[in-house]
Amino acid sequence: MNSNKNILNSLHHYPDEKPVEIPDPEIPHSQKQENTISHFQRNLENNNTEKGVLIKSTDKEKISPNFNAEKSKTLMFIEKKPQETLSRNLPVASNRSSSQLVQAANPGNSIGHGSEEKMISRAYSIEENEEEVDENKTIRTKVDLYYNEGYKRKIIEFLVALLSFITFIIFIASTYNPDNFDWFNIVDTICCSFFILEILLNFFLAQHPWLFLLELMTIADLITCVFPIFSSMDNNGVKKMVEAARSFRILKVSKYLSKSIKNNSNEVAKQVSIMILYILSQILIFTLLFRLIENDYVKFYANLGVPSLQNRSEFHEILYFTVVTIATVGFGDIFPVTELGRMLCTFLVVLNFYLIPKQTNELIKYMSTSSVYSREIYKSNVEIPHLVICGNVSVDSLTNFCQELFHEDHGLQDRNAVIIQQSLPGQDMKIFLHSGVYEVSLKYLQGNPIFEKDLERSDLNSAVACVIMTDKYTEDPHPVDHKNILLSLYIKKYLLNNNTNKQLFIQLIKPENKIHYQQGILSIMPNQIDSDQIIIVEEIKMNLLSKSCLIPGIITMISNLVISAGSRDVDAEEETSPWQKEYSDGRGHEIYRTPLNDYLKDKSFTQISSLIYKTYNAIVFALEIQVEDQTIIRLNPGNFYIDKIVGDRDDVQVFIYIICSDREWADKIENYGKSIGKEDEEKKVKNLSKFDLMFKLNKTDIRQLEEGMDPNNELVEEEDDYFIEKQIIHNNVDVKKDSIRNSDKITKHIVVCGTHPSLYYFILPLRAKYLGEENQKKIVILANDIKKELWDSISRFKDITLINGSPLNTYDLLRANIEYADKAVILDCDNIKSDSSFRNEMADSESIFVYKAIKKCNKNIQIMTELIYATNIEFLLPKNELSLFKKNNMQYETTSLFAGGEVYISSIIDTLTCQAYYNPHIVTVLHQLLTGGKNNINAGIRGICENVGLKQSNLWQIPIPEEFINKEFVDLYTYLAEEANMIALGLYRLAGAQDNESPYVYTNPERDTRLSHRDRVFVLAIDNINSFLGKHNLNSNKQKSNMNDYVMNHDEAELLEENKIINKNTPFKFLEENINDIKNNIELLNTMFKALKETIHETISNAVKQEVSSLLQ
């Protein structure tokens, strides 16, 4: 319990926090132990409960507001154990953001700082009760846990309702001929005994037993159960009391049905069902009571020979009279004879004058407030798979996702998507939903995915997957991540309760929040392997920007492999340039996963890759081995052999990852060799004898792999793979510099403009040990201010310099020695506002101006920047290309800046999320391409993989060896694969390689592509490639310090030096350029405002047209 007190203390120590919202449910104690998230969420709607909240953590230390993912041991949900109480079923958190996690569960009840002490006292009270219960282990607690375990409660409630209905029907039948139902009294007495036991059990388990007895429904249940026991007594008054009690037996059935209706219907359907149930119950009860009161008098007058009263004591006759009375028709053919009957009739009419209009008004209110989207239900089709999309679904995100989901490269099979959102669709969303492309395939449901009824409306149990999107541009990412995590766990629990397990694709923003979901899944599925895919927005963004500083063009390379482009749809007249043709051809290639057939298994991996490329122009670059439920993926394991003996085991599967143009080529590779004759096959196998020293994967090796796959083994520490100290090596005062301009010590460095909360994940790949110490580039951060929390996260890295200033100021850029920098990266998160009105094209304005300022200082520097809106790329284009961009209505993917890998567009996250659905391990492959993938691998598994020769490659970029200049790409590919154990993925073609004025990426080039000295090649290599560069004399002069540097010719270098000298020695010229630059920026700003104005006018015009159209309809 100390951990709970620590968290409560941490909450108490932060009075300046924003008000948080906590669930304040009132749940009867008899329902508190049900171990389902869905039941907990349903009870949030009830109003008859006891208040309380519990915050729990498994960490024994006080949780710091500075979250450390390495030390966090958070459990999002605790699975109920025999000695645990209600609070174990509530969502919990371990850090200062725990209240935000709870807030996502119930956004309705809010408290401010004044209620904090009450919340703490309630939590302490629950802690003390929990300790007492755990110590004493009372009988009531044990019975409560046993009763609520599994479906015991539901089964008993169903039996009570069923027996009540059966006895009620028999009782109605007995009113026609009581003499034939003498046995009914015995059966009814037995059933009533069972009912009484159920009431006593609930009384025993109630938190406040005597209050439970005073509830109206409990009193009604006691009346219907106790009096029928005395049915054997020969007393007319007692018999009438027994019949009256049996008349109310229908209330037990109504109570059960009402509970089921509330859990499984929308508001309109629920209200209609409750009205029908209420009227039906009222009719039956009053019918039996009328008969009971009037029966003796009707029979008396009927025996006297009054013809109008003949057969008027039958149940169906009185039922007819009750319906006519409630309807206020009053035909007069049947009427009450007794005074008590008249009073009951009057009471019935008055009661319905009040209740029926009230219920009708409630129905009208729900029908007027609810839309058609809240009543929609998706009916699945076995032949058409569908996905469920929830979370924060914007029009932009949905557009990017659907473009990939329904792309022709993934086959022509029909597929649907169901979107669940709590709000009504906006105007832009409606236009998108009803567009001709997606109108049939998309279904929008208004609802809350944490409610079972809304998940059932989307038919999640029949869906192939569930996608949870995030708000990538939020101002406060942690609460958004916590909400997505909690939503994911709700959905996972719902699926497990329905004995299904669908794959989830979850978008999170902050990398450190991933551990929350992992720990939560462990509590829900402790003995199962989770196959969910988690896409971390900022981790991918930072890794791509960082890797671009080492490998120019990697952003474009990854985008080409993730985004389906299909065949080129650019007209030949527009695509007159050879470089555009090559770039467009490269965009048409994607990553496919296919099984490795037996013919290819008795070869080394690089041999397989060389053979497939020469045959199909496809690149095999990664290997996947599945041993039982474990998966190991390696990029280019080099000379690793896969023995055919693996095929003898059904639990071992081997897959290869291929870069090719479409699925058809991947299928051909899967069937490769099946048509080759035995003689050719034997000849090829004999040619492998020269690789006798290479490793082979046999049964013993696989057994070692299985033994090492312990999910509880610790992960490899980051210090093992990165140059990072275990403790802080310097504070921010030591590394602050006023200016490093003209410094000889800090050159060819990376200038980071601005700060970002995830700056740690930008620096981490730049400090990878596989690069070698000689390739550790110095990093200069130019920002106005850097927070202490951010500095603490990056203070363990070496060679970092801080310059206090603004990247918008040219003088500050010069102080950061931008003239001699190798790369520049623009980071800025402060310009993104939480208000949706700021989310327009102006959000990129600061990045655009920083880009212009850097280019003015150093025209040859390569700049990596993020754009929120892809259309803003036009403001970064040179003038000669800008005119073509507007004239031909070009897409951002075809611009020179994107082709050269200088612009990161956040839409790649949504596309990658969709690709993860088609390719289950593409996120892992992408992570390994960017970071090497070593830091998230079990240490034992890594050691065993190295022992069997299953090594891991890293991504590099190298110049073309001199002997391959003017030769074809297939020659270079074959040489690298067979002689150097490298796999080439594509070319980075510098200016002048073709007719291009800017660099561009050529993914998976054609075999006959001619190479030049202006080309660089992306390769996957196991070892540090310095030895390869030295062997081919590629590490001389400017290439010696870094193999990924932009190599300029002699004239370019001299021109750059001249420009720098002129800027330094002629201040008036420098001032003139500043003035000209200000003029250009003003023109640029006017253009942006003009574009924004046109966008606003167009939006308003569309909205007006839509409104007028709806009014006319």
Short mmCIF file of C-alpha atoms in Angstrom, two decimals, residues 459-463 491-504 524-525 528:
data_model
loop_
_atom_site.label_atom_id
_atom_site.label_comp_id
_atom_site.label_asym_id
_atom_site.label_seq_id
_atom_site.Cartn_x
_atom_site.Cartn_y
_atom_site.Cartn_z
CA ASP A 459 -19.73 -5.69 -35.38
CA LEU A 460 -16.21 -5.63 -33.98
CA ASN A 461 -16.30 -9.36 -33.28
CA SER A 462 -16.48 -10.01 -37.04
CA ALA A 463 -13.96 -7.33 -38.03
CA ILE A 491 -11.46 -2.92 -26.73
CA LYS A 492 -9.00 -5.72 -25.94
CA LYS A 493 -10.97 -6.68 -22.84
CA TYR A 494 -14.22 -6.61 -24.78
CA LEU A 495 -12.79 -8.94 -27.42
CA LEU A 496 -11.44 -11.34 -24.80
CA ASN A 497 -14.81 -11.42 -23.05
CA ASN A 498 -16.33 -12.44 -26.39
CA ASN A 499 -13.64 -15.12 -26.92
CA THR A 500 -12.10 -13.29 -29.86
CA ASN A 501 -8.74 -11.63 -30.31
CA LYS A 502 -8.44 -9.12 -33.13
CA GLN A 503 -5.25 -7.30 -34.01
CA LEU A 504 -5.14 -3.65 -32.96
CA ILE A 524 -5.04 -8.67 -19.40
CA MET A 525 -3.15 -11.37 -21.35
CA GLN A 528 -0.32 -14.79 -24.49
#
